[in-house]
PDB file of C-alpha atoms and ligand atoms in Angstrom:
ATOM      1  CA  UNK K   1     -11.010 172.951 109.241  1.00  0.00           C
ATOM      2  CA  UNK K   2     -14.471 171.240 108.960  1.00  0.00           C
ATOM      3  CA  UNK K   3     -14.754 169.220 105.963  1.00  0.00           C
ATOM      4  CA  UNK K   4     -18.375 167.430 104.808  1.00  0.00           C
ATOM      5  CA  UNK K   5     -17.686 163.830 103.091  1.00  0.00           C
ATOM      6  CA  UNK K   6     -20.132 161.497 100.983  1.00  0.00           C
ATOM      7  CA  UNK K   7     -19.747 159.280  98.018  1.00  0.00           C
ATOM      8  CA  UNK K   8     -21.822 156.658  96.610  1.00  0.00           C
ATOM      9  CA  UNK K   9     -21.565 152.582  96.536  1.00  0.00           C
ATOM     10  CA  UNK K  10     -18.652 153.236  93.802  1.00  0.00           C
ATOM     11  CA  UNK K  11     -16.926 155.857  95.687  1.00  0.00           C
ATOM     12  CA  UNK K  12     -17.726 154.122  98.939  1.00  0.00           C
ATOM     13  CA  UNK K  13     -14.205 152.466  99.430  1.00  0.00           C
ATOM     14  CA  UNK K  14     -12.735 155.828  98.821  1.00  0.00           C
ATOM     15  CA  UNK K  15     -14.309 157.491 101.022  1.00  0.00           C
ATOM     16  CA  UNK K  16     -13.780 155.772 103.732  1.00  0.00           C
ATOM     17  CA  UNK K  17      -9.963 155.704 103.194  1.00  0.00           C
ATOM     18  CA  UNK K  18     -10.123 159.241 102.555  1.00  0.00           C
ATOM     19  CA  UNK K  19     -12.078 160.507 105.611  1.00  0.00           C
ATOM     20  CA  UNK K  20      -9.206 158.508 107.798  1.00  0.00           C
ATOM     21  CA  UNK K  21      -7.112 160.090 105.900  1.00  0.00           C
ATOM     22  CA  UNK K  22      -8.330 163.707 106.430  1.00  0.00           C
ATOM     23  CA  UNK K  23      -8.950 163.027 110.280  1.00  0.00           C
ATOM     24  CA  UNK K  24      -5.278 161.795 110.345  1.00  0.00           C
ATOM     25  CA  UNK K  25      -3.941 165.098 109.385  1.00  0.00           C
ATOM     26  CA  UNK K  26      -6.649 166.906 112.062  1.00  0.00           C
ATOM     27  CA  UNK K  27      -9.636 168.052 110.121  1.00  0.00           C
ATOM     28  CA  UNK K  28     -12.920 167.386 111.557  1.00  0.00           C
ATOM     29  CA  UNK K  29     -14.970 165.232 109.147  1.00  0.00           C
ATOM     30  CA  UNK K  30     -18.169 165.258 108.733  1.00  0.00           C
ATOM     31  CA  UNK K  31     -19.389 161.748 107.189  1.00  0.00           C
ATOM     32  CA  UNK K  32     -22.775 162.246 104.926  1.00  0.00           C
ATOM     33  CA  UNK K  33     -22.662 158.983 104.166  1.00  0.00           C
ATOM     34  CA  UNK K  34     -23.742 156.388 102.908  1.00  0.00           C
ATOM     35  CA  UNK K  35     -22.357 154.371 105.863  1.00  0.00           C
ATOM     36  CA  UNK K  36     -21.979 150.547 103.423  1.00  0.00           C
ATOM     37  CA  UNK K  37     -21.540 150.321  99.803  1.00  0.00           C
ATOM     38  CA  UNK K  38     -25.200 149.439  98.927  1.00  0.00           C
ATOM     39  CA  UNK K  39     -25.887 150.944  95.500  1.00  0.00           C
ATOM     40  CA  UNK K  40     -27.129 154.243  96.103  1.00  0.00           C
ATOM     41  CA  UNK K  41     -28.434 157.601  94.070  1.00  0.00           C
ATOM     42  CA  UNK K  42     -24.895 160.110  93.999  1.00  0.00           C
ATOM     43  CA  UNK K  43     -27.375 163.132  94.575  1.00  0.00           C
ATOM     44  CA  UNK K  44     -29.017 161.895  97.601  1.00  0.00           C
ATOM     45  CA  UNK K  45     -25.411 162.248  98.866  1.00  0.00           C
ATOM     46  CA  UNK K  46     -24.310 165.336  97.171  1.00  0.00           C
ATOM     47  CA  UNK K  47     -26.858 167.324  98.782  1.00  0.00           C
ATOM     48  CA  UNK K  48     -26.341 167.122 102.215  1.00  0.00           C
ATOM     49  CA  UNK K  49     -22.566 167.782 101.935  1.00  0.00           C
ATOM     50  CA  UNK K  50     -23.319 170.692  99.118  1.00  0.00           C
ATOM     51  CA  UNK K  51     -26.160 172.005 102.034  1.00  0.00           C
ATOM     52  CA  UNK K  52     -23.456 171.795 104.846  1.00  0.00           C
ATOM     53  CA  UNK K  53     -20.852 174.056 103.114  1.00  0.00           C
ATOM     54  CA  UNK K  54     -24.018 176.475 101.498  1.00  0.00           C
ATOM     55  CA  UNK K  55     -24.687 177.194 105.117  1.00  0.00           C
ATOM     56  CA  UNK K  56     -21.708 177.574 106.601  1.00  0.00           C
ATOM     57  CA  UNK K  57     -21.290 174.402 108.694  1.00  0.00           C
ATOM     58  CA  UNK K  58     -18.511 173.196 106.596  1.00  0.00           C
ATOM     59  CA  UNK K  59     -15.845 175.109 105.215  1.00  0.00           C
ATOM     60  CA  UNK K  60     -15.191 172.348 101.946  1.00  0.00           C
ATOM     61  CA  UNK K  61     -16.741 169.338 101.183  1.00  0.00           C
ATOM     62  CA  UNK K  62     -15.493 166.243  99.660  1.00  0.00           C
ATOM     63  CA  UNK K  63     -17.554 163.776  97.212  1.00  0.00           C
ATOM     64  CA  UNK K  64     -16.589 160.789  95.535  1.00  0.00           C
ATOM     65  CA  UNK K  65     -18.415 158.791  93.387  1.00  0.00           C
ATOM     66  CA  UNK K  66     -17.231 156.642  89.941  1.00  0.00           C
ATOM     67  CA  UNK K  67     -16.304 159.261  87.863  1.00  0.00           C
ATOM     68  CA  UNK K  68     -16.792 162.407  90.262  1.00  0.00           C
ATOM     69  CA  UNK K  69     -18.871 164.043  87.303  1.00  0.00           C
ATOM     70  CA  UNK K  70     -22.660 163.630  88.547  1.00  0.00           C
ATOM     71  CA  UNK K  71     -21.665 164.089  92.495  1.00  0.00           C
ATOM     72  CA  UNK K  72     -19.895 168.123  90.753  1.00  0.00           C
ATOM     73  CA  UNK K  73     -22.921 168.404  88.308  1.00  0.00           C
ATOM     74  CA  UNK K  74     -25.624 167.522  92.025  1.00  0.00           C
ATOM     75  CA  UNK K  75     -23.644 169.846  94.299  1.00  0.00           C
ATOM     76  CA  UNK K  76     -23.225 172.498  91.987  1.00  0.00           C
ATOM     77  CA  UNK K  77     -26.903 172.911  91.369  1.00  0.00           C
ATOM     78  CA  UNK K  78     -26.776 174.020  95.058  1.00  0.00           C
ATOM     79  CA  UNK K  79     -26.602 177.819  95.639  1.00  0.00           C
ATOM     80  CA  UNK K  80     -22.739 178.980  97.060  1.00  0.00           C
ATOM     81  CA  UNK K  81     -21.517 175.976  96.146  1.00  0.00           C
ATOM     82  CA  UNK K  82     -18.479 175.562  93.421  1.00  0.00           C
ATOM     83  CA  UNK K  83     -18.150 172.270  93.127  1.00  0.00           C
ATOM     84  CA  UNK K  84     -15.039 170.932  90.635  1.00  0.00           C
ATOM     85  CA  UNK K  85     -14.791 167.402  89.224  1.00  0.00           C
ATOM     86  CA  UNK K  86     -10.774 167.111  89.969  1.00  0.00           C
ATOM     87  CA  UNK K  87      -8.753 164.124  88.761  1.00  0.00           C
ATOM     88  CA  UNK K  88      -5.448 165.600  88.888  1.00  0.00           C
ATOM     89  CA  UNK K  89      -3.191 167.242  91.157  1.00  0.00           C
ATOM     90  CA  UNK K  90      -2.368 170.169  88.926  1.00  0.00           C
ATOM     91  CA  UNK K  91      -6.293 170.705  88.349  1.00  0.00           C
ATOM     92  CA  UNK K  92      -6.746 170.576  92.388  1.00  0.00           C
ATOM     93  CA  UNK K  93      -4.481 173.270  92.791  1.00  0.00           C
ATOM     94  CA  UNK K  94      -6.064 175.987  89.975  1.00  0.00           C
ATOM     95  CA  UNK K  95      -9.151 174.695  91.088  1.00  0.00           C
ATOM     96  CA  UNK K  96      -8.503 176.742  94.288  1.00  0.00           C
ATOM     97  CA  UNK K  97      -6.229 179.502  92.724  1.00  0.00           C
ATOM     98  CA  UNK K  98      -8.582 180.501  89.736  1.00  0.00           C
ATOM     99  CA  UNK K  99     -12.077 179.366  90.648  1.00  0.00           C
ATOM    100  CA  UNK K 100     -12.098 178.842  94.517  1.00  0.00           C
ATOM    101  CA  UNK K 101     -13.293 175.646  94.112  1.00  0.00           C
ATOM    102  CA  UNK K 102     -15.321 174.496  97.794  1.00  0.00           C
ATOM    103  CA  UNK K 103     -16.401 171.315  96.948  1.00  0.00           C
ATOM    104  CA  UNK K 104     -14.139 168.771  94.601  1.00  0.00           C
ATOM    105  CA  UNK K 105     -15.487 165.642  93.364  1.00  0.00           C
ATOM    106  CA  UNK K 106     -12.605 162.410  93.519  1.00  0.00           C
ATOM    107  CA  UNK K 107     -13.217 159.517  90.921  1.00  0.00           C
ATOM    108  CA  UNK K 108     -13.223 156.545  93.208  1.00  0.00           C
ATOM    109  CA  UNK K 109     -13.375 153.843  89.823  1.00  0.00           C
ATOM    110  CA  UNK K 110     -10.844 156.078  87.703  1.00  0.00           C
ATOM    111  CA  UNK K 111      -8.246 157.502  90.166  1.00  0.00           C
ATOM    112  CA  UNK K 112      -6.039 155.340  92.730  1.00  0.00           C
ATOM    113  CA  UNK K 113      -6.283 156.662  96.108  1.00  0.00           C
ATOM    114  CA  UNK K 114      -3.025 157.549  96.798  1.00  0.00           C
ATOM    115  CA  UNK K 115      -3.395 160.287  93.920  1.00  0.00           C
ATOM    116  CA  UNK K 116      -6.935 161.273  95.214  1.00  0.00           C
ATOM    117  CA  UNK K 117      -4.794 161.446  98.626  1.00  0.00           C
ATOM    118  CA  UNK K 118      -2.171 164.177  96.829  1.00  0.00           C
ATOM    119  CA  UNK K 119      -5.318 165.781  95.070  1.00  0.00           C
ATOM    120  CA  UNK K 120      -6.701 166.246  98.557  1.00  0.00           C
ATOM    121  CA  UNK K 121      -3.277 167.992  99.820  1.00  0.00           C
ATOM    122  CA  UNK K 122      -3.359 170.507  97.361  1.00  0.00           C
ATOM    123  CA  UNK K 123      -6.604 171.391  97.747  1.00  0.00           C
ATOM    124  CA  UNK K 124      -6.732 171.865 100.788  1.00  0.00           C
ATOM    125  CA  UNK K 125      -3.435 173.644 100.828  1.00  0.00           C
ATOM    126  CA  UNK K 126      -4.411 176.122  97.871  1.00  0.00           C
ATOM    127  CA  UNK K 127      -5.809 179.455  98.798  1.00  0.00           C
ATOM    128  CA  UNK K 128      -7.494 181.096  96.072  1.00  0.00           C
ATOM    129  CA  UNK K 129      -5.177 183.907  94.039  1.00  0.00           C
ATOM    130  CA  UNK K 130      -8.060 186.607  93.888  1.00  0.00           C
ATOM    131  CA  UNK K 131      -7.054 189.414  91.847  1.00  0.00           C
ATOM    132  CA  UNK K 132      -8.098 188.804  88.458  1.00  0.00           C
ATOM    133  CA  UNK K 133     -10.052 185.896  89.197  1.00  0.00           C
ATOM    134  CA  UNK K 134     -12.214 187.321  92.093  1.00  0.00           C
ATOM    135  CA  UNK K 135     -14.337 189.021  89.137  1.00  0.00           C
ATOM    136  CA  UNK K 136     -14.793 186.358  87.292  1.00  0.00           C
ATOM    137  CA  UNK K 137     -15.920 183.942  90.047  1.00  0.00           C
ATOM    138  CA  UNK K 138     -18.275 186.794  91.332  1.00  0.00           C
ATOM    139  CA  UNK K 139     -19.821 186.353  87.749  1.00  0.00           C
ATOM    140  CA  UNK K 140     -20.111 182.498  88.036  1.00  0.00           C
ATOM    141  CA  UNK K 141     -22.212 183.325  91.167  1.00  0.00           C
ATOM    142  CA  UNK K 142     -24.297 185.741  89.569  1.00  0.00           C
ATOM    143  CA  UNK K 143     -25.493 183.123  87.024  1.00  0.00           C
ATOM    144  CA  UNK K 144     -27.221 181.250  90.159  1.00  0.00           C
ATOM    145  CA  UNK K 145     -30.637 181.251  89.348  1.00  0.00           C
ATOM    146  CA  UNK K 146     -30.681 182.047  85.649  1.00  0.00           C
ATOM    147  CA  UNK K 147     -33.629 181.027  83.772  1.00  0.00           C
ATOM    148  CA  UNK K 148     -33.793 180.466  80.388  1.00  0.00           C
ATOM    149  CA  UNK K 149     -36.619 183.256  78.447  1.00  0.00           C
ATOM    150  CA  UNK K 150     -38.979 181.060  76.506  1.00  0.00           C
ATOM    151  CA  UNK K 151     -38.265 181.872  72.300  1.00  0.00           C
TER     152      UNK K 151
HETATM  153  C1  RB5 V   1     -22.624 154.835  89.332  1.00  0.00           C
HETATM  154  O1  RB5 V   1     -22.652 153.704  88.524  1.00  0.00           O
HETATM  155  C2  RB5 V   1     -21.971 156.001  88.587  1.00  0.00           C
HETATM  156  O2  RB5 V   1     -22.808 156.435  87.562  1.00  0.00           O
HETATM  157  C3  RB5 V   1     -21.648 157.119  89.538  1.00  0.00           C
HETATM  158  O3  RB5 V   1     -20.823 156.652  90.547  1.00  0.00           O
HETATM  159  C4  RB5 V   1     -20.934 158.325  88.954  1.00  0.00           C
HETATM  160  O4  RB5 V   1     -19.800 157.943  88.254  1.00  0.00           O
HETATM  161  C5  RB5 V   1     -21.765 159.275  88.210  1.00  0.00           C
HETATM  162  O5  RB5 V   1     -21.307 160.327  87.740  1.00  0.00           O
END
């Protein structure tokens, strides 16, 4: 599977490990950067993962960044993309089952990286349930664009 990877200087570490990690168990990575931990903006790197899996040229993507909460809040601004902000294993997994999560966003500053390593597993090894939850994730997709009327 083709995964898209980025963080920013305070998921840097993280991401690193975690890309070795992925390419260990035989995805193809796709590193967005930023290639050293110079303080960076997180949406400068959400957006090119967030644009990868929009078009296609990723399946998932990965972001990390302190918390994980602005890279999901960037990439989910992006149309197709459901990005999650996933700091448990047990999230990662309904994540994929309820909301079929593409992107998930790691806390590299909050979250060791041997859990963000086990958060990884199950998301990638989570296929979405469907059923009841295909309607409602058709509606979250339907809300792409909405504009607020003026009063
Ligand atoms: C950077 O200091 C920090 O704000 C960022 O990594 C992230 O946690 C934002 O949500």
């Amino acid at each position: 599977m083709k995964v898209s990877i980025a963080s920013d200087h305070a998921g840097f570490e993280q991401k690193e490990a975690l890309a070795a990690y992925l390419v260990e168990r035989g995805f193809d990575v796709v590193d967005r950067g930023p290639a050293t931990d110079d303080r960076v903006d997180y949406p400068d790197f959400a957006l090119p993962v967030a644009l990868d899996v929009a078009r296609g040229l990723s399946e998932r993507g990965v972001l990390v960044c302190g918390t994980g909460i602005g890279m999901a809040l960037a990439a989910d601004k992006v149309a197709g993309v459901r990005a999650a902000n996933i700091v448990s294993v047990k999230f990662a997994e309904l994540c994929r089952e309820h909301n079929d999560a593409n992107v998930i966003a790691l806390s590299g500053r909050f979250v060791d990286l041997e859990t963000n390593e086990r958060i990884l597993d199950a998301f990638f090894s989570t296929d979405f349930a469907g059923g009841r939850h295909a309607g409602r994730v058709e509606k979250i997709m339907k809300l792409e664009g909405a504009v607020v009327e003026e009063a």
